[in-house]
C-alpha cells in the first residue's frame, strides 16, 4: 500500500493546472447510458473513482476507452442492468446509474450503497423521486430493484438538497413522458454541468443552477462530446496550500466564479486573490486571520473544503468556529490533526479551532478523500516529516497530487509501505 511522505516548511510558488472535476465527470459519464451511440468526454481526471465508474459501465455492456484525459463511451448494446455490490461499495456514486438504466431499459438492480465514513448517506430521496416518476421500487437482499415501462413527468420536492439525487432524477426525467419539476434542487456547478451535457444530447431542461428545475421529457437523446468543468475542490485545496505556506501560486484552468464562498473566506483570512478569467493567483504575505465557517449547499461554503479550511485555521491567529451542516460525521480528520499539534475541540456539529504557533510532523491515517487532503496540507507546514497512510483515499479524487505539489516547491513523495 502506498504512503505519502511530506517534509514540511517549503514555501509554495509557481503555476499549477487544475484538473477536471470528479463530481461533474461521474454523473456525466453515467449519462452516456441514456443514449445508444458514442459519447466523447475531454478533461476527464485520471482518478480511481473514474476508473470505477468506467468498470461499472463496462459491466453493463457499454464499451469504454480512455486516452489520457479523453474518455469515450458507447452504450449502444447494454447487456445488463445490474450494479453489483462489489462495485457500489467501492464508490457510492455508482448509484448514478440507477435512473439512466431505468429510463433507458425500464429496469435496474443496483446495490444499496450503505453508509460511509462521513455519514449514513441514505438514498431515500433518489428512490422517492424515481417512484414519483412512476417507477415501482423494491428493496431486496441489499439491492434496489426499480421498474417502469415509461417514466412519467411529475412534481418532485426534495426534503433535503441532494447533489447526486438531483442529478439522478434529472437524468430520469430527461427521458420521461411529460414535464417534471424538481423543487429544492441542488444548485451545485456539477448539476449545471450535467444539465448542459443533457441539453447538448437533446434534453429540454430549464432552471439548472436554481432550486427549481423544469424538465420537458423527450423520447430519445443523442450522443455528444463534452468537456468536463474544472474541479473547484481541487482548486480550493491548492488555494489553501498556497495560503498555508505563505506562498504565491497561480492556478490555471480553473473557474473562480465557482469558488466565491471559498474566496470570500480566504480573503477574510488575509489571503490575496487575483482572479483573471480562468486563472487565479493566490498570495499570502501576512499572518493568517481566524474566520468562522459554516458548510452549506452551493453557493455556500462547500463541505468538501471543510477539512482543508480547518488546517488553515489551525495555523491562524486566534479562534475559529467551524460548523458542519451537511454530513453528520465529517470531523474524522480532527483526531489526526490533533496528532500533528492542532488545537481543536469538537462538540456535535461544531469544531472550535484555536490557532497554534506550529504543527509538527507525525504518522497519520487518511479516513476519507477530503480528510486525506487536509493531512497533506498539514504536512506541508508541519515541522519535520508527516507520513500519511491509506492514501488510496486521496487517489480517488486528486489527480497526481504529489506531482502537482512538487512542481510548486513542496517536498512530497509517494513510497511503498
Ligand atoms: N441525503 C438524504 N437522502 C438522500 C440523499 C442525501 O438524506 O437521498 C442527505 C445526505 O445524507 C447528506 C445530505 O443529504 O446529509 C447531502 O448529501 P448529497 O446527496 O448532496 O451528497 P452526495 O450527492 O452523496 C455529493 C458529492 C460529495 C459532496 C456532497 C455534498 C458526488 C459524487 N459526491 O455527494 O462529494 O460532499 O455532494 O456537496 O458528487 C467528495 O467529493 O469528497 C464528496 C464526498
Short mmCIF file of C-alpha atoms and ligand atoms in Angstrom, two decimals:
data_model
loop_
_atom_site.label_atom_id
_atom_site.label_comp_id
_atom_site.label_asym_id
_atom_site.label_seq_id
_atom_site.Cartn_x
_atom_site.Cartn_y
_atom_site.Cartn_z
CA UNK A 1 0.00 0.00 0.00
CA UNK A 2 1.32 3.46 -0.88
CA UNK A 3 2.08 6.15 1.68
CA UNK A 4 2.72 9.84 1.12
CA UNK A 5 5.68 11.42 2.89
CA UNK A 6 5.76 15.22 3.28
CA UNK A 7 8.62 17.27 4.66
CA UNK A 8 7.10 20.50 5.87
CA UNK A 9 8.34 24.06 5.67
CA UNK A 10 8.62 24.76 1.94
CA UNK A 11 7.03 27.91 0.57
CA UNK A 12 4.93 27.06 -2.50
CA UNK A 13 5.28 29.16 -5.62
CA UNK A 14 4.60 28.70 -9.30
CA UNK A 15 1.76 27.59 -11.51
CA UNK A 16 -0.49 24.59 -11.23
CA UNK A 17 -3.16 23.41 -13.69
CA UNK A 18 -6.47 22.33 -12.18
CA UNK A 19 -7.91 19.02 -13.42
CA UNK A 20 -11.45 18.22 -14.49
CA UNK A 21 -14.00 17.85 -11.69
CA UNK A 22 -14.52 14.31 -10.40
CA UNK A 23 -18.02 15.13 -9.17
CA UNK A 24 -19.01 16.56 -12.55
CA UNK A 25 -17.40 13.72 -14.51
CA UNK A 26 -19.13 10.91 -12.58
CA UNK A 27 -22.76 11.85 -13.42
CA UNK A 28 -21.78 12.93 -16.94
CA UNK A 29 -20.12 9.57 -17.67
CA UNK A 30 -23.21 7.82 -16.26
CA UNK A 31 -25.40 9.92 -18.59
CA UNK A 32 -23.81 8.13 -21.57
CA UNK A 33 -26.17 5.26 -20.65
CA UNK A 34 -29.09 7.41 -21.81
CA UNK A 35 -28.14 7.11 -25.47
CA UNK A 36 -27.16 4.34 -27.86
CA UNK A 37 -24.15 5.93 -29.51
CA UNK A 38 -20.57 7.04 -28.94
CA UNK A 39 -20.04 9.90 -26.47
CA UNK A 40 -16.66 11.57 -26.00
CA UNK A 41 -15.60 13.50 -22.93
CA UNK A 42 -12.45 15.60 -22.55
CA UNK A 43 -10.70 16.95 -19.44
CA UNK A 44 -11.76 13.82 -17.52
CA UNK A 45 -9.49 13.48 -14.47
CA UNK A 46 -7.45 10.30 -14.27
CA UNK A 47 -8.67 9.05 -10.89
CA UNK A 48 -9.64 5.84 -9.17
CA UNK A 49 -13.33 6.88 -8.99
CA UNK A 50 -13.36 7.46 -12.75
CA UNK A 51 -11.84 4.02 -13.33
CA UNK A 52 -14.54 2.58 -11.03
CA UNK A 53 -17.43 4.11 -12.97
CA UNK A 54 -15.93 3.03 -16.31
CA UNK A 55 -15.64 -0.51 -14.97
CA UNK A 56 -19.28 -0.36 -13.91
CA UNK A 57 -20.39 0.94 -17.34
CA UNK A 58 -18.44 -1.88 -19.00
CA UNK A 59 -20.08 -4.45 -16.74
CA UNK A 60 -23.42 -3.16 -18.06
CA UNK A 61 -22.29 -3.81 -21.64
CA UNK A 62 -21.01 -0.36 -22.67
CA UNK A 63 -17.68 -0.14 -24.44
CA UNK A 64 -15.32 2.42 -22.98
CA UNK A 65 -11.85 3.66 -23.77
CA UNK A 66 -9.61 6.18 -22.08
CA UNK A 67 -6.75 8.02 -23.75
CA UNK A 68 -5.11 10.43 -21.32
CA UNK A 69 -7.93 12.70 -20.18
CA UNK A 70 -10.27 11.80 -23.03
CA UNK A 71 -12.87 9.10 -22.43
CA UNK A 72 -15.17 7.52 -24.99
CA UNK A 73 -18.28 5.56 -24.03
CA UNK A 74 -20.64 3.71 -26.31
CA UNK A 75 -23.71 2.29 -24.62
CA UNK A 76 -25.41 1.07 -27.81
CA UNK A 77 -25.61 -2.54 -26.67
CA UNK A 78 -26.42 -2.71 -23.00
CA UNK A 79 -26.34 -6.31 -21.87
CA UNK A 80 -27.02 -6.00 -18.14
CA UNK A 81 -28.95 -3.76 -15.78
CA UNK A 82 -27.29 -4.55 -12.50
CA UNK A 83 -24.73 -2.57 -10.48
CA UNK A 84 -23.23 -5.21 -8.19
CA UNK A 85 -22.31 -4.80 -4.54
CA UNK A 86 -18.58 -5.13 -5.18
CA UNK A 87 -18.53 -2.06 -7.44
CA UNK A 88 -21.04 0.06 -5.49
CA UNK A 89 -19.37 -0.49 -2.10
CA UNK A 90 -16.13 0.93 -3.54
CA UNK A 91 -17.85 4.05 -4.84
CA UNK A 92 -21.21 5.36 -3.69
CA UNK A 93 -21.59 7.48 -6.82
CA UNK A 94 -22.33 4.19 -8.65
CA UNK A 95 -25.94 4.93 -7.65
CA UNK A 96 -25.86 7.42 -10.56
CA UNK A 97 -26.50 4.55 -13.00
CA UNK A 98 -29.87 3.78 -11.37
CA UNK A 99 -32.00 6.39 -13.12
CA UNK A 100 -30.31 6.22 -16.56
CA UNK A 101 -30.81 2.44 -16.58
CA UNK A 102 -34.49 2.64 -15.63
CA UNK A 103 -35.08 5.42 -18.16
CA UNK A 104 -33.35 3.51 -20.97
CA UNK A 105 -34.14 -0.14 -20.19
CA UNK A 106 -37.18 0.04 -17.92
CA UNK A 107 -35.40 -1.93 -15.19
CA UNK A 108 -32.38 -1.66 -12.92
CA UNK A 109 -30.98 -3.57 -9.98
CA UNK A 110 -28.43 -1.55 -8.04
CA UNK A 111 -26.77 -2.47 -4.76
CA UNK A 112 -27.67 -0.12 -1.90
CA UNK A 113 -24.55 1.93 -1.15
CA UNK A 114 -24.76 1.75 2.66
CA UNK A 115 -23.10 4.30 4.94
CA UNK A 116 -19.57 5.63 4.66
CA UNK A 117 -17.01 7.20 7.00
CA UNK A 118 -18.54 10.69 6.82
CA UNK A 119 -22.20 9.77 7.39
CA UNK A 120 -25.14 7.43 6.85
CA UNK A 121 -25.79 8.94 3.42
CA UNK A 122 -29.18 7.40 2.60
CA UNK A 123 -30.55 7.41 -0.97
CA UNK A 124 -34.21 7.70 0.05
CA UNK A 125 -34.65 10.91 -1.97
CA UNK A 126 -33.31 9.30 -5.16
CA UNK A 127 -35.83 6.49 -4.66
CA UNK A 128 -38.71 8.76 -3.74
CA UNK A 129 -38.06 10.85 -6.85
CA UNK A 130 -37.93 7.82 -9.11
CA UNK A 131 -41.12 6.48 -7.56
CA UNK A 132 -42.82 9.83 -8.22
CA UNK A 133 -41.83 9.38 -11.88
CA UNK A 134 -43.85 6.17 -11.87
CA UNK A 135 -41.24 3.50 -11.16
CA UNK A 136 -42.07 0.67 -8.81
CA UNK A 137 -39.29 0.13 -6.32
CA UNK A 138 -38.44 -2.83 -4.14
CA UNK A 139 -35.53 -3.31 -1.77
CA UNK A 140 -34.44 -6.95 -1.69
CA UNK A 141 -31.25 -8.63 -0.48
CA UNK A 142 -29.43 -5.30 -0.21
CA UNK A 143 -30.40 -4.25 -3.73
CA UNK A 144 -32.80 -1.63 -5.11
CA UNK A 145 -34.91 -3.02 -7.92
CA UNK A 146 -36.70 -0.37 -9.96
CA UNK A 147 -39.14 -0.97 -12.83
CA UNK A 148 -41.09 1.29 -15.18
CA UNK A 149 -42.27 0.76 -18.73
CA UNK A 150 -42.09 4.52 -19.44
CA UNK A 151 -41.38 7.07 -16.73
CA UNK A 152 -43.93 9.90 -16.42
CA UNK A 153 -43.13 13.51 -15.51
CA UNK A 154 -44.06 14.66 -12.00
CA UNK A 155 -43.68 17.47 -9.50
CA UNK A 156 -40.93 16.42 -7.08
CA UNK A 157 -39.90 18.17 -3.89
CA UNK A 158 -36.59 17.20 -2.26
CA UNK A 159 -36.85 17.34 1.55
CA UNK A 160 -33.08 17.88 1.68
CA UNK A 161 -30.89 19.37 -1.00
CA UNK A 162 -29.10 16.42 -2.59
CA UNK A 163 -26.49 16.74 -5.32
CA UNK A 164 -26.46 13.22 -6.79
CA UNK A 165 -30.19 12.89 -6.02
CA UNK A 166 -30.92 15.93 -8.20
CA UNK A 167 -28.59 14.57 -10.91
CA UNK A 168 -30.13 11.09 -10.89
CA UNK A 169 -33.71 12.35 -11.14
CA UNK A 170 -32.78 14.92 -13.78
CA UNK A 171 -31.43 12.06 -15.95
CA UNK A 172 -34.61 10.00 -15.44
CA UNK A 173 -36.85 12.98 -16.20
CA UNK A 174 -34.95 13.77 -19.40
CA UNK A 175 -36.44 10.62 -20.98
CA UNK A 176 -39.79 10.64 -19.12
CA UNK A 177 -43.09 11.41 -20.79
CA UNK A 178 -44.23 14.94 -19.96
CA UNK A 179 -42.99 17.62 -17.61
CA UNK A 180 -41.03 17.17 -14.40
CA UNK A 181 -40.46 19.97 -11.93
CA UNK A 182 -37.73 19.49 -9.31
CA UNK A 183 -38.13 21.73 -6.27
CA UNK A 184 -35.42 22.40 -3.69
CA UNK A 185 -32.98 21.06 -6.29
CA UNK A 186 -29.22 21.24 -5.73
CA UNK A 187 -27.61 24.28 -7.39
CA UNK A 188 -24.02 23.00 -7.50
CA UNK A 189 -21.95 23.74 -10.64
CA UNK A 190 -21.72 19.96 -11.17
CA UNK A 191 -25.53 19.79 -11.50
CA UNK A 192 -25.42 22.60 -14.08
CA UNK A 193 -22.59 20.82 -15.93
CA UNK A 194 -24.69 17.66 -16.19
CA UNK A 195 -27.74 19.64 -17.33
CA UNK A 196 -25.62 21.33 -20.03
CA UNK A 197 -24.49 17.93 -21.33
CA UNK A 198 -28.05 16.57 -21.28
CA UNK A 199 -29.24 19.62 -23.22
CA UNK A 200 -26.47 19.01 -25.79
CA UNK A 201 -27.87 15.47 -26.07
CA UNK A 202 -31.30 16.89 -26.90
CA UNK A 203 -32.90 17.19 -23.46
CA UNK A 204 -35.11 20.13 -22.58
CA UNK A 205 -34.03 21.44 -19.16
CA UNK A 206 -34.69 24.90 -17.72
CA UNK A 207 -33.51 26.38 -14.44
CA UNK A 208 -30.46 24.21 -13.69
CA UNK A 209 -28.39 26.12 -11.14
CA UNK A 210 -31.53 27.39 -9.39
CA UNK A 211 -33.61 25.48 -6.87
CA UNK A 212 -36.44 24.84 -9.37
CA UNK A 213 -35.52 22.80 -12.43
CA UNK A 214 -38.08 22.06 -15.12
CA UNK A 215 -37.53 19.16 -17.49
CA UNK A 216 -39.67 18.51 -20.53
CA UNK A 217 -39.14 14.83 -21.31
CA UNK A 218 -38.08 13.73 -24.81
CA UNK A 219 -38.32 10.26 -26.36
CA UNK A 220 -34.64 9.88 -27.09
CA UNK A 221 -31.27 11.50 -26.59
CA UNK A 222 -28.34 11.64 -28.99
CA UNK A 223 -24.61 11.06 -28.41
CA UNK A 224 -22.48 14.05 -27.55
CA UNK A 225 -18.99 15.42 -27.00
CA UNK A 226 -18.36 17.43 -23.84
CA UNK A 227 -15.59 18.92 -21.76
CA UNK A 228 -15.61 18.38 -18.00
CA UNK A 229 -15.57 21.59 -15.93
CA UNK A 230 -12.58 22.34 -13.66
CA UNK A 231 -12.58 20.84 -10.17
CA UNK A 232 -13.49 23.61 -7.71
CA UNK A 233 -12.49 21.50 -4.71
CA UNK A 234 -9.06 20.64 -6.10
CA UNK A 235 -8.64 24.37 -6.80
CA UNK A 236 -9.74 25.24 -3.25
CA UNK A 237 -7.28 22.71 -1.85
CA UNK A 238 -4.37 24.28 -3.75
CA UNK A 239 -5.54 27.75 -2.64
CA UNK A 240 -5.35 26.56 0.96
CA UNK A 241 -1.88 25.09 0.30
CA UNK A 242 -0.65 28.41 -1.06
CA UNK A 243 -2.20 30.31 1.86
CA UNK A 244 -0.74 27.99 4.50
CA UNK A 245 2.80 28.16 3.19
CA UNK A 246 2.89 31.95 2.71
CA UNK A 247 3.11 31.15 -0.99
CA UNK A 248 2.49 32.69 -4.38
CA UNK A 249 0.64 30.20 -6.56
CA UNK A 250 -1.28 30.73 -9.79
CA UNK A 251 -3.99 28.23 -10.64
CA UNK A 252 -4.77 27.79 -14.31
CA UNK A 253 -7.78 26.10 -15.96
CA UNK A 254 -9.99 26.97 -13.00
CA UNK A 255 -13.36 28.65 -12.51
CA UNK A 256 -13.02 31.35 -9.82
CA UNK A 257 -16.76 32.02 -10.22
CA UNK A 258 -17.44 28.54 -8.77
CA UNK A 259 -15.35 29.37 -5.72
CA UNK A 260 -16.90 32.56 -4.39
CA UNK A 261 -17.60 31.31 -0.84
CA UNK A 262 -14.08 29.85 -0.54
CA UNK A 263 -12.56 33.04 -1.99
CA UNK A 264 -14.57 35.17 0.42
CA UNK A 265 -13.36 33.21 3.47
CA UNK A 266 -9.74 33.21 2.30
CA UNK A 267 -9.86 36.96 1.75
CA UNK A 268 -11.30 37.44 5.23
CA UNK A 269 -8.35 35.39 6.49
CA UNK A 270 -6.00 37.90 4.87
CA UNK A 271 -5.08 35.98 1.72
CA UNK A 272 -4.73 37.97 -1.52
CA UNK A 273 -6.62 36.67 -4.53
CA UNK A 274 -6.31 37.89 -8.06
CA UNK A 275 -8.74 36.16 -10.45
CA UNK A 276 -8.31 36.75 -14.20
CA UNK A 277 -10.57 34.71 -16.46
CA UNK A 278 -9.67 31.08 -15.86
CA UNK A 279 -6.61 31.80 -13.74
CA UNK A 280 -6.43 32.68 -10.08
CA UNK A 281 -3.32 33.95 -8.29
CA UNK A 282 -3.15 33.30 -4.56
CA UNK A 283 -0.58 35.13 -2.44
CA UNK A 284 -0.12 35.13 1.30
CA UNK A 285 2.18 37.68 2.86
CA UNK A 286 0.94 38.17 6.41
CA UNK A 287 -0.25 36.11 9.37
CA UNK A 288 -3.50 34.20 8.75
CA UNK A 289 -6.58 35.65 10.50
CA UNK A 290 -9.22 33.45 12.12
CA UNK A 291 -12.53 33.22 10.30
CA UNK A 292 -15.69 31.28 11.19
CA UNK A 293 -17.12 28.91 8.62
CA UNK A 294 -20.42 27.09 8.22
CA UNK A 295 -20.73 24.49 5.48
CA UNK A 296 -23.77 24.85 3.26
CA UNK A 297 -25.08 23.72 -0.07
CA UNK A 298 -23.90 25.76 -3.08
CA UNK A 299 -23.36 28.69 -3.26
CA UNK A 300 -22.46 28.34 0.44
CA UNK A 301 -19.12 27.14 1.73
CA UNK A 302 -18.61 23.53 0.49
CA UNK A 303 -18.42 20.65 2.96
CA UNK A 304 -15.73 19.24 0.65
CA UNK A 305 -13.45 22.15 1.71
CA UNK A 306 -14.16 21.99 5.44
CA UNK A 307 -11.23 19.75 6.44
CA UNK A 308 -8.73 21.75 4.36
CA UNK A 309 -10.01 25.05 5.81
CA UNK A 310 -9.65 23.61 9.31
CA UNK A 311 -5.92 23.14 8.71
CA UNK A 312 -5.67 26.79 7.67
CA UNK A 313 -7.50 27.88 10.81
CA UNK A 314 -5.21 25.67 12.91
CA UNK A 315 -2.36 27.89 11.75
CA UNK A 316 -4.28 31.18 12.14
CA UNK A 317 -4.13 33.79 14.86
CA UNK A 318 -6.99 33.35 17.33
CA UNK A 319 -10.03 31.12 17.43
CA UNK A 320 -12.35 29.98 14.68
CA UNK A 321 -15.68 28.15 14.82
CA UNK A 322 -16.32 25.62 12.06
CA UNK A 323 -19.82 24.22 11.74
CA UNK A 324 -20.51 21.19 9.53
CA UNK A 325 -24.16 21.12 8.48
CA UNK A 326 -24.15 18.64 5.55
CA UNK A 327 -22.72 15.37 6.90
CA UNK A 328 -23.11 14.13 10.47
CA UNK A 329 -19.63 12.65 10.87
CA UNK A 330 -17.27 14.80 8.85
CA UNK A 331 -14.79 15.63 11.61
CA UNK A 332 -12.79 12.38 11.49
CA UNK A 333 -9.68 14.33 10.46
CA UNK A 334 -9.75 16.22 13.77
CA UNK A 335 -8.09 13.48 15.81
CA UNK A 336 -5.36 13.11 13.18
CA UNK A 337 -4.80 16.88 13.01
CA UNK A 338 -4.50 16.89 16.79
CA UNK A 339 -1.69 14.36 16.48
CA UNK A 340 0.09 16.98 14.38
CA UNK A 341 -0.33 19.54 17.18
CA UNK A 342 -3.58 21.24 16.16
CA UNK A 343 -5.77 22.55 19.00
CA UNK A 344 -9.33 21.58 18.05
CA UNK A 345 -12.31 20.55 20.17
CA UNK A 346 -15.50 19.16 18.72
CA UNK A 347 -18.98 19.26 20.13
CA UNK A 348 -21.70 17.84 17.89
CA UNK A 349 -21.57 19.61 14.53
CA UNK A 350 -19.22 22.35 15.73
CA UNK A 351 -15.44 22.44 15.92
CA UNK A 352 -13.58 25.12 17.84
CA UNK A 353 -10.15 25.64 16.32
CA UNK A 354 -7.54 27.61 18.24
CA UNK A 355 -4.59 28.60 16.08
CA UNK A 356 -1.21 27.23 17.19
CA UNK A 357 2.28 28.58 16.55
CA UNK A 358 3.38 25.43 14.72
CA UNK A 359 2.30 21.95 13.69
CA UNK A 360 4.77 19.07 13.85
CA UNK A 361 5.13 16.02 11.65
CA UNK A 362 3.89 12.57 12.67
CA UNK A 363 2.49 9.43 11.04
CA UNK A 364 -1.25 9.88 10.36
CA UNK A 365 -4.09 7.88 8.85
CA UNK A 366 -6.33 9.11 6.00
CA UNK A 367 -10.01 8.26 6.58
CA UNK A 368 -11.73 9.73 3.52
CA UNK A 369 -10.91 11.79 0.47
CA UNK A 370 -11.04 15.34 1.81
CA UNK A 371 -9.66 14.32 5.22
CA UNK A 372 -6.61 12.94 3.45
CA UNK A 373 -6.19 16.21 1.54
CA UNK A 374 -6.25 18.06 4.87
CA UNK A 375 -3.47 15.83 6.21
CA UNK A 376 -1.31 16.57 3.16
CA UNK A 377 -1.91 20.30 3.72
CA UNK A 378 -0.97 20.00 7.38
CA UNK A 379 2.17 18.08 6.39
CA UNK A 380 3.21 20.98 4.13
CA UNK A 381 3.54 23.32 7.13
CA UNK A 382 4.37 20.86 9.90
CA UNK A 383 7.92 20.85 11.27
CA UNK A 384 9.63 17.62 10.23
CA UNK A 385 8.15 14.64 8.41
CA UNK A 386 4.48 13.69 8.09
CA UNK A 387 3.70 10.23 6.82
CA UNK A 388 0.15 9.74 5.51
CA UNK A 389 -1.17 6.19 5.44
CA UNK A 390 -4.13 4.83 3.45
CA UNK A 391 -3.58 7.27 0.59
CA UNK A 392 -5.88 5.28 -1.67
CA UNK A 393 -8.50 7.71 -0.35
CA UNK A 394 -6.67 10.66 -1.92
CA UNK A 395 -6.18 8.81 -5.22
CA UNK A 396 -9.97 8.64 -5.56
CA UNK A 397 -10.24 12.37 -6.07
CA UNK A 398 -6.93 14.20 -6.64
CA UNK A 399 -5.07 13.69 -9.90
CA UNK A 400 -1.29 13.35 -9.34
CA UNK A 401 -1.46 15.48 -6.18
CA UNK A 402 2.11 14.87 -5.08
CA UNK A 403 3.46 15.64 -8.57
CA UNK A 404 1.48 18.90 -8.75
CA UNK A 405 2.61 19.95 -5.28
CA UNK A 406 6.25 19.07 -6.04
CA UNK A 407 6.03 21.21 -9.17
CA UNK A 408 5.32 24.27 -6.99
CA UNK A 409 8.05 23.51 -4.49
CA UNK A 410 6.66 21.04 -1.94
CA UNK A 411 8.87 18.30 -0.60
CA UNK A 412 6.49 15.38 -1.02
CA UNK A 413 6.90 11.85 -2.29
CA UNK A 414 5.00 8.60 -2.58
CA UNK A 415 6.50 5.43 -1.18
CA UNK A 416 5.54 1.79 -0.98
CA UNK A 417 4.89 0.97 2.67
N1 LIG B 1 -29.37 12.84 1.84
C1 LIG B 1 -30.50 12.21 2.30
N2 LIG B 1 -31.20 11.42 1.43
C2 LIG B 1 -30.82 11.24 0.14
C3 LIG B 1 -29.66 11.90 -0.33
C4 LIG B 1 -28.94 12.70 0.54
O1 LIG B 1 -30.86 12.33 3.46
O2 LIG B 1 -31.49 10.52 -0.60
C5 LIG B 1 -28.58 13.70 2.75
C6 LIG B 1 -27.16 13.16 2.97
O3 LIG B 1 -27.10 12.15 3.95
C7 LIG B 1 -26.42 14.42 3.35
C8 LIG B 1 -27.13 15.49 2.52
O4 LIG B 1 -28.38 14.95 2.14
O5 LIG B 1 -26.58 14.67 4.71
C9 LIG B 1 -26.40 15.92 1.27
O6 LIG B 1 -25.98 14.80 0.54
P1 LIG B 1 -25.87 14.78 -1.05
O7 LIG B 1 -26.84 13.79 -1.58
O8 LIG B 1 -25.92 16.16 -1.58
O9 LIG B 1 -24.41 14.18 -1.24
P2 LIG B 1 -23.97 13.26 -2.43
O10 LIG B 1 -24.72 13.62 -3.64
O11 LIG B 1 -23.98 11.84 -1.99
C10 LIG B 1 -22.11 14.81 -3.40
C11 LIG B 1 -20.63 14.70 -3.64
C12 LIG B 1 -19.90 14.73 -2.32
C13 LIG B 1 -20.24 16.04 -1.61
C14 LIG B 1 -21.75 16.16 -1.43
C15 LIG B 1 -22.19 17.47 -0.83
C16 LIG B 1 -20.56 13.43 -5.69
C17 LIG B 1 -20.22 12.17 -6.39
N3 LIG B 1 -20.37 13.47 -4.37
O12 LIG B 1 -22.45 13.68 -2.61
O13 LIG B 1 -18.51 14.69 -2.61
O14 LIG B 1 -19.63 16.08 -0.35
O15 LIG B 1 -22.40 16.03 -2.71
O16 LIG B 1 -21.75 18.54 -1.59
O17 LIG B 1 -20.97 14.39 -6.32
C18 LIG B 1 -16.25 14.25 -2.18
O18 LIG B 1 -16.01 14.54 -3.38
O19 LIG B 1 -15.33 14.09 -1.33
C19 LIG B 1 -17.63 14.07 -1.76
C20 LIG B 1 -17.97 13.41 -0.65
#
